[in-house]
C-alpha cells in the first residue's frame, strides 16, 4: 500500500532523495560544532591561545552556515516532494474517478470521494514531508552523536546507551497506546466530513424542513467525538515530555558527576565534557523525533489505504477490445434483459425485459415510482450493464460499442439533471463544444428555453451558479433538454425531464421534437399520461416488468393499469397520479 502511494512520486523522486541528504548535511554540521566548541575550551581558553579561538570560531561560523543552508535545502526539497506527491495522488485519483461507472460511484459515495481527495491526501502530504525530513535525520543524528561520544569517552557514553534503551521502551509503549487513538480519530473524521458535506450540499432541504437543530446536534456529536479522542491521544503523548526531560537531566547529572571526577583525575578535558553534554541533548531529541514519526505513520496509514482504494478501483464498465465505432441507427432492442444494482440481490430491479423499438419512433414509458423506468433507460447508454440478457442499439450489443461513441449518440436527460457553474452558452456546449451561437439558440427554441433566456438581462451569457440554483426547476429542465439536443443524438431519452414544466410548454416541446428531429428515436419517461399519450407506443412498467406495450388506444382498451391511471388523471379529480392509486 505504501509502495502504491510512493509510485505516484514520479518527477518528485529527486527532491525526495535530496531532502534526506540535505538533512544529513545539517546533522553533520550540528555534530562538528560541539567538537569545535570543546576544542576552543581546551586548546583556546585553557591553552590561552587567542589566535586558536578566532580561527576555530571562524570555522564554526562556516560550519554553522553550511548547516543552515543544508537545513534550508531540506525544508525546500521536502516541501516540494510532499506537495508534489499530493498533487500526483490527487491527479491520479481524479483521473481514475473519471473512468468510474455509476456503480463504482455508488460504492464510494460522492462525499466519500471528496474526503479522500482532500483530507486524506493532505494527511499523506504532511506525514511524507515529516518522514522525509526526519526519518534520516533522527537516526543519523543519533548514531553520529553516539559514535562521537564513544570516541570521546566510552565510559561516559555508556550512560547514554542505558538512557536510550530505557526511553525507547517507554516511547514504544506510549506510541502504541496513542497510535490506537489516532487511528480512531481518523475514522471519526469521516463521519464529521460526511455530516458537513451532506449538510452543505443539501442546505436548502435542511432549511425547508427546519432541521437545523438536528443537523447542529449531529455535527456537535461528531466534533465532540473527535475532540475526546484527540484529548485521550494527546494525554498519552504528553507523558513523553516529562519522561524525556527527566531522563535528559538524569543523564546530565550523571555525566557532570562522573565527568567532574574524571576531569579532576585528568582522564577527561573540560571541553570534551561540554561536547558530551551537547551530544546528550542531540541523542534524546532524535529519539523524540523518531517516536513522532511513528505516530505520523500510524495516522497516515488509514489515509493511504483509502487513497489506494480509489486508485485501484477498476471501472466496472470497460471498453471492449475491438469496439464498434459507429452507431448505425436509433433502434433499440431489449432481449431478455434483467438487471440489479446489487449483484447478489435475489429480486432484480428489472426482470426479463423484451422490447423492440424502431429507429425514429417516439416511445413513452409510464409507471409508478420505483418500478424501474430510470433503470431501464440507463441500460441504453450503458450507465449500467445488464446482469443477464442484452441490450442492442442499432442492432449491436451496447457492450460492443466504444463507450464515447455510444454516449455521443444516446443523449440522456437524467432525472437528477444538473447544470454547472458557467454561462448558459458554456453549459449548453457540453452537448457540442463546437456548436455556433445559432445552433445553441435553435436547441433552446426546441426545448422552449428561449423565452425565459431572452428575458434575462444577460441573455445567453447569463451566469449559472453551481448546480443551477439561480434558475427555476422547470427552467433548469428545459436547459438540460436543450443541452441534450445539441448532441444531435440518434436516441434522445428524457427521464421525467418535463415534470416541472407546465403542461402547455410540455406539449410545445413534444411538438417541436416531432417536427424538428423526426429521425431521432425519442424515449419519454413521465408521470403524466398527457405527456406520453401521443407517443407512437407506450411502455407500462410495473414492478420491474413490462406490463403493457402499445399505442394509447390499444392500452386504454386492454391494459388495466394504464386505464386506471388515465381515468384517475383525466377523470373527475384531474390531479391524481400513480402514487395515489397504490
Ligand atoms: N443507484 C442505485 N443503487 C441501488 N438501488 C437503486 C439505485 N437506483 C435505483 N435503485 C432501486 O431500483 C429500483 C428502481 O428504481 P428506478 O430509479 O429505476 O425507478 P423509477 O421507475 O425511475 O422511479 P421514479 O419514477 O421515482 O423515477 C428502486 O427500487 C430503487 O430503490
Ligand atoms: Mg426514475
XYZ file of C-alpha atoms and ligand atoms in Angstrom:
614
model
C 0.000 0.000 0.000
C 2.764 2.437 0.924
C 4.530 1.323 -2.245
C 1.448 2.103 -4.257
C 1.348 5.622 -2.874
C 5.066 6.170 -3.436
C 4.753 5.012 -7.016
C 2.983 8.305 -7.717
C 6.121 10.281 -6.860
C 7.259 10.332 -10.494
C 9.070 13.603 -11.182
C 9.382 14.288 -7.450
C 11.782 11.433 -6.794
C 14.805 13.733 -6.977
C 13.646 16.155 -4.254
C 12.619 13.111 -2.219
C 16.213 11.909 -2.314
C 17.736 15.366 -1.867
C 15.739 16.087 1.269
C 17.326 13.392 3.461
C 20.760 14.183 2.000
C 20.373 17.842 2.992
C 19.136 16.793 6.383
C 22.176 14.597 6.918
C 24.344 17.567 5.934
C 22.643 19.552 8.642
C 23.252 16.778 11.150
C 26.941 16.597 10.303
C 27.265 20.341 10.805
C 25.480 20.058 14.102
C 27.816 17.300 15.192
C 31.011 19.103 14.255
C 30.119 22.209 16.212
C 30.315 20.581 19.686
C 33.791 19.219 18.843
C 34.970 22.660 17.779
C 33.395 24.109 20.873
C 35.240 21.598 23.056
C 38.500 22.405 21.262
C 38.033 26.126 21.853
C 37.633 25.490 25.572
C 40.517 23.017 25.833
C 43.104 24.446 23.492
C 41.927 28.043 23.173
C 40.771 29.126 26.586
C 42.647 26.671 28.764
C 45.646 26.844 26.452
C 45.403 30.632 26.383
C 45.667 30.976 22.602
C 43.502 33.821 21.236
C 44.632 33.035 17.736
C 43.285 29.499 18.021
C 39.971 30.757 19.379
C 39.493 33.116 16.445
C 40.476 30.526 13.859
C 38.226 27.848 15.278
C 35.479 30.410 15.769
C 35.591 31.244 12.050
C 35.460 27.582 11.132
C 32.475 27.237 13.446
C 30.683 30.046 11.631
C 31.353 28.383 8.288
C 30.107 25.036 9.524
C 27.033 26.696 11.016
C 26.346 28.408 7.680
C 26.699 25.105 5.882
C 24.275 23.565 8.377
C 21.834 26.399 7.835
C 21.968 26.008 4.066
C 21.521 22.258 4.308
C 18.567 22.788 6.645
C 17.005 25.263 4.242
C 17.568 22.894 1.344
C 15.965 20.089 3.303
C 12.918 22.202 4.035
C 12.626 23.332 0.423
C 13.043 19.924 -1.181
C 10.864 18.321 1.481
C 8.038 20.724 0.727
C 8.500 20.237 -2.986
C 8.468 16.457 -2.755
C 5.496 16.217 -0.428
C 3.259 18.740 -2.180
C 4.271 17.145 -5.465
C 3.257 13.745 -4.183
C -0.064 15.197 -3.062
C -0.630 16.732 -6.471
C 0.145 13.484 -8.264
C -2.052 11.484 -5.938
C -4.965 13.842 -6.462
C -4.486 13.789 -10.194
C -4.259 10.030 -10.311
C -7.387 9.670 -8.203
C -9.265 12.260 -10.188
C -8.293 10.649 -13.499
C -9.429 7.284 -12.255
C -12.681 8.693 -10.904
C -13.434 9.996 -14.395
C -13.449 6.417 -15.636
C -15.793 5.276 -12.879
C -19.130 3.892 -13.841
C -22.247 4.789 -11.920
C -21.915 1.628 -9.878
C -18.299 2.475 -8.911
C -19.516 5.843 -7.682
C -22.406 4.234 -5.806
C -19.777 2.193 -3.962
C -17.708 5.144 -2.671
C -20.420 7.810 -2.459
C -19.574 11.249 -3.808
C -18.831 12.756 -0.403
C -16.509 9.865 0.410
C -14.567 10.594 -2.746
C -14.273 14.255 -1.837
C -12.879 13.386 1.617
C -10.347 11.084 0.051
C -9.272 13.735 -2.430
C -8.865 16.402 0.245
C -8.332 15.356 3.875
C -6.647 12.049 3.173
C -4.234 13.456 0.631
C -3.347 16.346 2.950
C -2.606 13.786 5.644
C -0.247 11.897 3.433
C 1.380 15.118 2.318
C 2.104 16.191 5.893
C 3.444 12.896 7.047
C 5.520 12.398 3.924
C 7.197 15.735 4.481
C 7.839 14.894 8.093
C 9.196 11.466 7.277
C 11.465 12.742 4.523
C 12.967 15.340 6.793
C 13.157 13.360 9.989
C 13.377 9.697 9.103
C 17.010 10.012 8.055
C 17.934 12.944 10.218
C 16.883 11.492 13.545
C 18.657 8.139 13.316
C 21.685 9.735 11.633
C 21.972 12.361 14.313
C 21.575 9.740 16.995
C 24.154 7.384 15.586
C 26.747 10.069 14.872
C 26.296 11.602 18.322
C 26.611 8.177 19.854
C 29.796 7.357 17.958
C 31.303 10.743 18.800
C 30.516 10.260 22.464
C 32.120 6.851 22.469
C 35.216 8.250 20.833
C 35.446 10.927 23.498
C 34.791 8.666 26.434
C 33.387 5.153 26.193
C 32.715 5.062 29.874
C 30.512 8.143 29.991
C 28.845 7.304 26.685
C 27.541 4.069 28.099
C 25.284 6.192 30.277
C 23.568 7.276 27.042
C 23.143 3.745 25.933
C 21.233 2.951 29.078
C 19.127 6.084 28.760
C 18.315 5.437 25.119
C 17.322 1.897 25.840
C 15.065 2.978 28.694
C 13.473 5.780 26.679
C 12.918 3.596 23.639
C 10.914 1.189 25.736
C 8.801 3.949 27.246
C 8.173 5.590 23.869
C 7.208 2.341 22.262
C 4.591 1.807 24.896
C 3.243 5.352 24.705
C 3.119 5.433 20.938
C 1.299 2.165 20.750
C -1.385 3.492 23.041
C -1.626 6.865 21.330
C -1.498 5.331 17.864
C -4.648 3.377 18.590
C -6.488 6.562 19.494
C -5.167 8.439 16.477
C -6.382 5.715 14.199
C -9.852 6.002 15.646
C -9.760 9.763 15.323
C -9.387 9.470 11.585
C -12.316 7.163 11.290
C -14.337 9.731 13.202
C -13.166 12.432 10.788
C -15.012 10.568 8.090
C -18.206 10.950 9.973
C -17.596 14.636 10.543
C -16.904 15.192 6.867
C -19.978 13.280 5.913
C -22.088 15.404 8.208
C -20.654 18.640 6.833
C -20.878 17.627 3.209
C -24.383 16.345 3.470
C -25.479 19.442 5.258
C -23.829 21.931 2.967
C -24.890 20.279 -0.251
C -28.482 19.961 0.907
C -28.722 23.147 2.918
C -31.965 24.125 1.192
C -33.666 20.929 2.238
C -32.337 21.264 5.769
C -33.810 24.748 5.990
C -37.090 23.764 4.390
C -37.614 21.052 6.963
C -36.341 23.207 9.829
C -33.787 20.531 10.608
C -31.017 22.924 11.581
C -31.096 21.887 15.190
C -30.944 18.209 14.361
C -28.065 18.826 11.976
C -26.339 21.024 14.548
C -26.583 18.235 17.053
C -25.293 15.682 14.630
C -22.330 17.897 13.896
C -21.750 18.615 17.556
C -21.602 14.933 18.377
C -19.222 14.197 15.524
C -16.979 17.098 16.545
C -17.122 16.142 20.209
C -16.137 12.591 19.392
C -13.022 13.784 17.654
C -12.234 16.179 20.458
C -12.438 13.434 23.055
C -10.311 11.068 21.061
C -7.671 13.702 20.477
C -7.591 14.617 24.139
C -7.126 10.966 25.041
C -4.370 10.530 22.496
C -2.628 13.747 23.399
C -2.872 12.938 27.113
C -0.779 9.869 26.495
C 1.624 11.815 24.331
C 2.117 14.493 26.981
C 3.725 11.851 29.176
C 6.585 11.799 26.699
C 7.840 15.235 27.618
C 8.312 14.806 31.410
C 9.851 11.375 30.971
C 12.176 12.701 28.303
C 13.204 15.667 30.335
C 13.662 13.575 33.444
C 15.984 11.263 31.570
C 17.894 14.137 29.973
C 18.525 15.768 33.331
C 19.452 12.478 34.896
C 21.998 11.962 32.122
C 23.364 15.480 32.536
C 23.691 14.969 36.274
C 25.415 11.646 35.877
C 27.795 12.929 33.230
C 28.595 16.031 35.226
C 29.209 13.932 38.308
C 31.382 11.293 36.723
C 32.849 13.785 34.269
C 33.928 16.109 37.055
C 35.682 13.262 38.792
C 37.376 12.272 35.573
C 38.451 15.854 34.892
C 39.968 16.073 38.345
C 41.860 12.846 37.773
C 42.856 14.146 34.318
C 41.060 11.406 32.404
C 38.853 13.945 30.606
C 39.141 17.552 29.460
C 36.537 20.215 30.242
C 35.921 20.763 26.524
C 35.262 17.074 25.955
C 32.697 17.097 28.708
C 30.924 20.079 27.159
C 30.732 18.251 23.846
C 29.371 15.199 25.604
C 26.591 17.221 27.183
C 25.578 18.642 23.803
C 25.500 15.171 22.275
C 23.330 14.047 25.125
C 20.623 16.518 24.086
C 21.056 15.525 20.459
C 20.564 11.862 21.088
C 17.462 12.262 23.162
C 15.899 14.795 20.795
C 16.363 12.398 17.902
C 14.656 9.736 19.885
C 11.684 12.004 20.403
C 11.529 12.768 16.698
C 11.611 9.092 15.881
C 8.656 8.498 18.117
C 6.765 11.301 16.388
C 7.478 9.708 13.049
C 5.892 6.515 14.295
C 2.762 8.417 15.275
C 2.683 10.053 11.860
C 2.941 6.729 10.112
C 0.094 5.303 12.149
C -2.025 8.330 11.405
C -1.448 8.234 7.688
C -1.891 4.510 7.303
C -5.643 4.772 7.142
C -5.439 7.623 4.656
C -3.026 5.700 2.475
C -5.391 2.752 2.402
C -8.322 4.947 1.463
C -6.378 6.617 -1.338
C -5.090 3.296 -2.644
C -8.660 2.021 -2.784
C -9.659 4.788 -5.171
C -6.539 4.431 -7.311
C -7.015 0.671 -7.525
C -10.706 0.692 -8.276
C -11.270 -0.686 -11.737
C -14.189 0.709 -13.625
C -16.959 -1.848 -13.799
C -17.668 -0.882 -17.401
C -14.776 -1.156 -19.792
C -14.389 -0.660 -23.499
C -14.266 -3.904 -25.485
C -11.074 -4.956 -27.288
C -12.348 -4.114 -30.756
C -15.023 -1.513 -30.161
C -17.642 -0.657 -32.754
C -17.112 2.988 -33.618
C -20.375 3.802 -35.328
C -23.984 3.652 -34.262
C -25.952 2.717 -37.369
C -29.394 3.889 -36.362
C -31.520 4.639 -33.341
C -33.270 1.310 -32.988
C -33.259 -0.267 -29.526
C -33.908 -3.858 -28.543
C -34.045 -5.337 -25.068
C -33.519 -9.076 -25.241
C -34.405 -10.908 -22.036
C -32.658 -8.131 -20.168
C -32.502 -8.396 -16.378
C -30.701 -6.035 -14.073
C -29.999 -5.449 -10.414
C -27.819 -2.822 -8.720
C -26.501 -5.344 -6.282
C -25.141 -8.453 -7.958
C -26.239 -10.766 -5.133
C -29.743 -9.444 -4.704
C -32.461 -12.033 -5.198
C -35.093 -9.662 -6.518
C -33.751 -7.901 -9.611
C -34.834 -4.340 -10.369
C -35.594 -5.271 -13.992
C -36.859 -8.704 -14.890
C -36.721 -10.276 -18.327
C -37.425 -7.192 -20.417
C -38.211 -7.809 -24.092
C -38.893 -4.638 -26.036
C -38.245 -3.693 -29.651
C -38.139 -0.012 -30.547
C -37.729 1.108 -34.159
C -35.460 3.945 -35.210
C -37.260 7.270 -35.188
C -40.086 6.006 -33.038
C -41.342 8.034 -30.074
C -41.904 5.794 -27.074
C -43.388 6.796 -23.745
C -42.623 4.977 -20.510
C -45.034 5.261 -17.657
C -45.239 3.503 -14.313
C -45.241 4.123 -10.563
C -42.183 5.309 -8.667
C -39.541 2.651 -8.215
C -40.881 0.402 -10.959
C -37.564 0.603 -12.824
C -38.150 3.230 -15.502
C -34.885 5.078 -14.924
C -33.020 1.808 -14.526
C -34.391 0.626 -17.872
C -33.200 3.638 -19.864
C -29.863 3.765 -18.043
C -29.058 0.455 -19.702
C -29.357 2.015 -23.165
C -26.448 4.444 -22.805
C -24.642 1.845 -20.725
C -24.593 3.785 -17.494
C -25.012 0.321 -16.018
C -24.597 -3.120 -17.578
C -27.321 -5.751 -17.700
C -26.990 -8.634 -15.260
C -28.258 -11.063 -17.871
C -29.694 -10.815 -21.372
C -28.632 -7.985 -23.657
C -29.495 -4.523 -24.915
C -28.967 -3.724 -28.604
C -28.687 -0.254 -30.115
C -28.641 -0.040 -33.909
C -28.555 -3.835 -33.955
C -25.309 -4.091 -31.946
C -24.952 -5.112 -28.305
C -24.197 -1.931 -26.327
C -21.248 -3.685 -24.723
C -19.543 -3.882 -28.114
C -19.553 -0.151 -28.745
C -16.834 2.272 -27.933
C -18.375 3.930 -24.896
C -17.863 7.517 -26.056
C -19.351 6.730 -29.469
C -22.410 5.196 -27.864
C -22.944 8.027 -25.402
C -22.451 10.599 -28.138
C -25.396 9.083 -29.980
C -27.576 8.358 -26.977
C -28.392 11.605 -25.272
C -29.933 11.269 -21.836
C -31.518 13.994 -19.796
C -31.155 12.354 -16.408
C -33.829 12.549 -13.797
C -31.398 14.233 -11.449
C -30.008 16.590 -14.061
C -27.556 19.269 -13.119
C -26.054 22.372 -14.629
C -22.530 23.506 -13.967
C -21.245 26.900 -12.962
C -20.687 28.945 -16.106
C -22.722 30.881 -18.646
C -25.695 29.355 -20.440
C -23.602 29.147 -23.598
C -20.862 27.275 -21.768
C -23.333 24.919 -20.161
C -25.114 24.047 -23.360
C -21.871 23.475 -25.237
C -21.328 20.423 -23.071
C -23.582 18.881 -25.677
C -21.392 20.010 -28.575
C -18.365 22.143 -27.893
C -18.204 23.434 -31.454
C -21.834 24.496 -31.671
C -22.323 28.004 -33.055
C -24.405 30.576 -31.206
C -27.202 29.991 -33.715
C -27.192 26.243 -33.095
C -27.357 26.778 -29.354
C -30.247 29.167 -29.780
C -32.087 26.741 -32.040
C -31.747 23.948 -29.480
C -33.110 26.294 -26.822
C -36.015 27.140 -29.047
C -36.803 23.436 -29.476
C -36.694 22.953 -25.708
C -38.811 26.106 -25.192
C -35.950 27.599 -23.198
C -35.559 30.628 -25.461
C -38.484 32.518 -23.947
C -37.035 32.864 -20.488
C -33.409 33.139 -21.557
C -34.203 36.144 -23.707
C -35.901 37.816 -20.765
C -32.748 37.544 -18.657
C -30.638 40.731 -18.656
C -27.541 38.917 -19.944
C -29.430 36.520 -22.207
C -27.352 33.549 -23.229
C -24.402 34.922 -21.292
C -26.278 34.675 -18.011
C -24.087 33.049 -15.388
C -25.477 29.820 -13.964
C -24.440 29.125 -10.391
C -23.064 25.757 -9.344
C -25.827 23.165 -9.585
C -28.051 25.624 -11.426
C -29.521 27.146 -8.302
C -30.307 30.514 -9.843
C -32.812 29.194 -12.380
C -36.157 27.611 -11.569
C -36.686 23.851 -11.644
C -38.619 23.996 -14.903
C -36.078 26.335 -16.478
C -33.286 24.010 -15.472
C -35.083 21.093 -17.055
C -35.514 22.989 -20.293
C -31.842 23.963 -20.362
C -30.891 20.342 -19.811
C -33.097 19.250 -22.690
C -31.503 21.870 -24.936
C -28.075 20.652 -23.905
C -29.019 17.074 -24.802
C -30.438 18.195 -28.155
C -27.188 19.899 -29.138
C -25.529 16.497 -29.289
C -27.771 15.753 -32.302
C -28.193 12.230 -30.978
C -29.750 9.242 -32.709
C -31.556 8.442 -29.471
C -32.884 11.049 -27.074
C -34.032 9.964 -23.635
C -35.957 12.273 -21.352
C -36.203 10.834 -17.866
C -39.031 12.713 -16.211
C -37.475 15.807 -17.730
C -40.579 17.891 -18.072
C -42.082 17.164 -14.660
C -41.525 20.745 -13.549
C -42.613 22.251 -16.864
C -46.228 23.368 -17.248
C -48.468 21.187 -19.405
C -48.747 23.657 -22.278
C -44.980 24.104 -22.617
C -44.563 20.353 -22.252
C -46.859 19.846 -25.236
C -44.982 22.506 -27.193
C -41.655 20.795 -26.583
C -43.032 17.459 -27.732
C -44.499 19.052 -30.856
C -41.157 20.646 -31.669
C -39.466 17.278 -31.274
C -41.889 15.562 -33.622
C -41.404 18.228 -36.288
C -37.755 19.133 -35.981
C -35.984 15.862 -35.152
C -38.202 13.212 -36.713
C -35.316 10.783 -37.317
C -34.273 10.648 -33.667
C -35.659 7.856 -31.511
C -37.273 9.554 -28.542
C -37.968 7.935 -25.215
C -40.034 9.937 -22.811
C -40.468 8.874 -19.204
C -43.292 10.673 -17.484
C -45.749 10.523 -14.654
C -48.448 12.369 -16.564
C -50.421 10.407 -19.144
C -50.786 13.634 -21.115
C -47.015 13.688 -21.635
C -46.960 10.317 -23.358
C -50.377 9.749 -24.835
C -49.495 10.918 -28.330
C -46.325 8.829 -28.453
C -46.225 6.109 -31.115
C -46.181 3.485 -28.425
C -46.115 3.458 -24.637
C -44.444 1.040 -22.229
C -46.254 0.464 -18.955
C -43.824 -0.577 -16.232
C -44.929 -2.491 -13.174
C -42.529 -3.902 -10.596
C -39.562 -4.206 -12.951
C -41.554 -5.831 -15.723
C -43.168 -4.563 -18.892
C -46.852 -4.762 -18.133
C -48.062 -3.395 -21.443
C -46.620 -2.034 -24.685
C -48.785 -0.394 -27.317
C -50.387 2.798 -28.514
C -52.555 4.935 -26.263
C -55.735 3.498 -27.772
C -54.566 -0.116 -27.535
C -53.501 0.276 -23.929
C -56.719 2.016 -22.961
C -58.520 -0.973 -24.320
C -56.516 -3.848 -22.926
C -54.214 -2.626 -20.125
C -55.868 -2.289 -16.780
C -53.125 -0.258 -15.077
C -52.973 2.239 -17.901
C -56.740 2.611 -17.985
C -56.976 3.201 -14.253
C -54.254 5.832 -14.297
C -55.796 7.501 -17.306
C -59.167 7.651 -15.656
C -57.780 8.974 -12.410
C -55.762 11.664 -14.180
C -58.199 12.733 -16.803
C -61.251 11.915 -14.745
C -63.030 13.883 -12.050
C -60.151 14.645 -9.671
C -57.832 15.547 -12.523
C -54.674 15.602 -10.440
C -54.296 12.057 -9.188
C -51.204 10.154 -10.187
C -49.580 6.794 -9.818
C -48.698 7.017 -6.190
C -52.187 7.733 -5.039
C -53.523 4.777 -6.911
C -51.463 2.369 -4.834
N -28.154 3.546 -7.579
C -28.979 2.632 -7.065
N -28.497 1.689 -6.220
C -29.307 0.748 -5.705
N -30.625 0.669 -5.962
C -31.175 1.573 -6.784
C -30.380 2.610 -7.373
N -31.187 3.364 -8.152
C -32.429 2.834 -8.037
N -32.430 1.755 -7.228
C -33.595 0.904 -6.927
O -34.070 0.375 -8.129
C -35.483 0.390 -8.175
C -35.948 1.060 -9.456
O -35.535 2.404 -9.441
P -35.748 3.383 -10.654
O -34.971 4.597 -10.372
O -35.470 2.674 -11.919
O -37.297 3.701 -10.555
P -38.155 4.706 -11.422
O -39.212 3.905 -12.069
O -37.296 5.516 -12.282
O -38.811 5.604 -10.292
P -39.206 7.156 -10.366
O -40.466 7.280 -11.085
O -39.368 7.543 -8.940
O -38.080 7.863 -11.013
C -35.944 1.095 -6.926
O -36.457 0.117 -6.056
C -34.710 1.701 -6.327
O -34.724 1.576 -4.942
Mg -36.750 7.427 -12.294
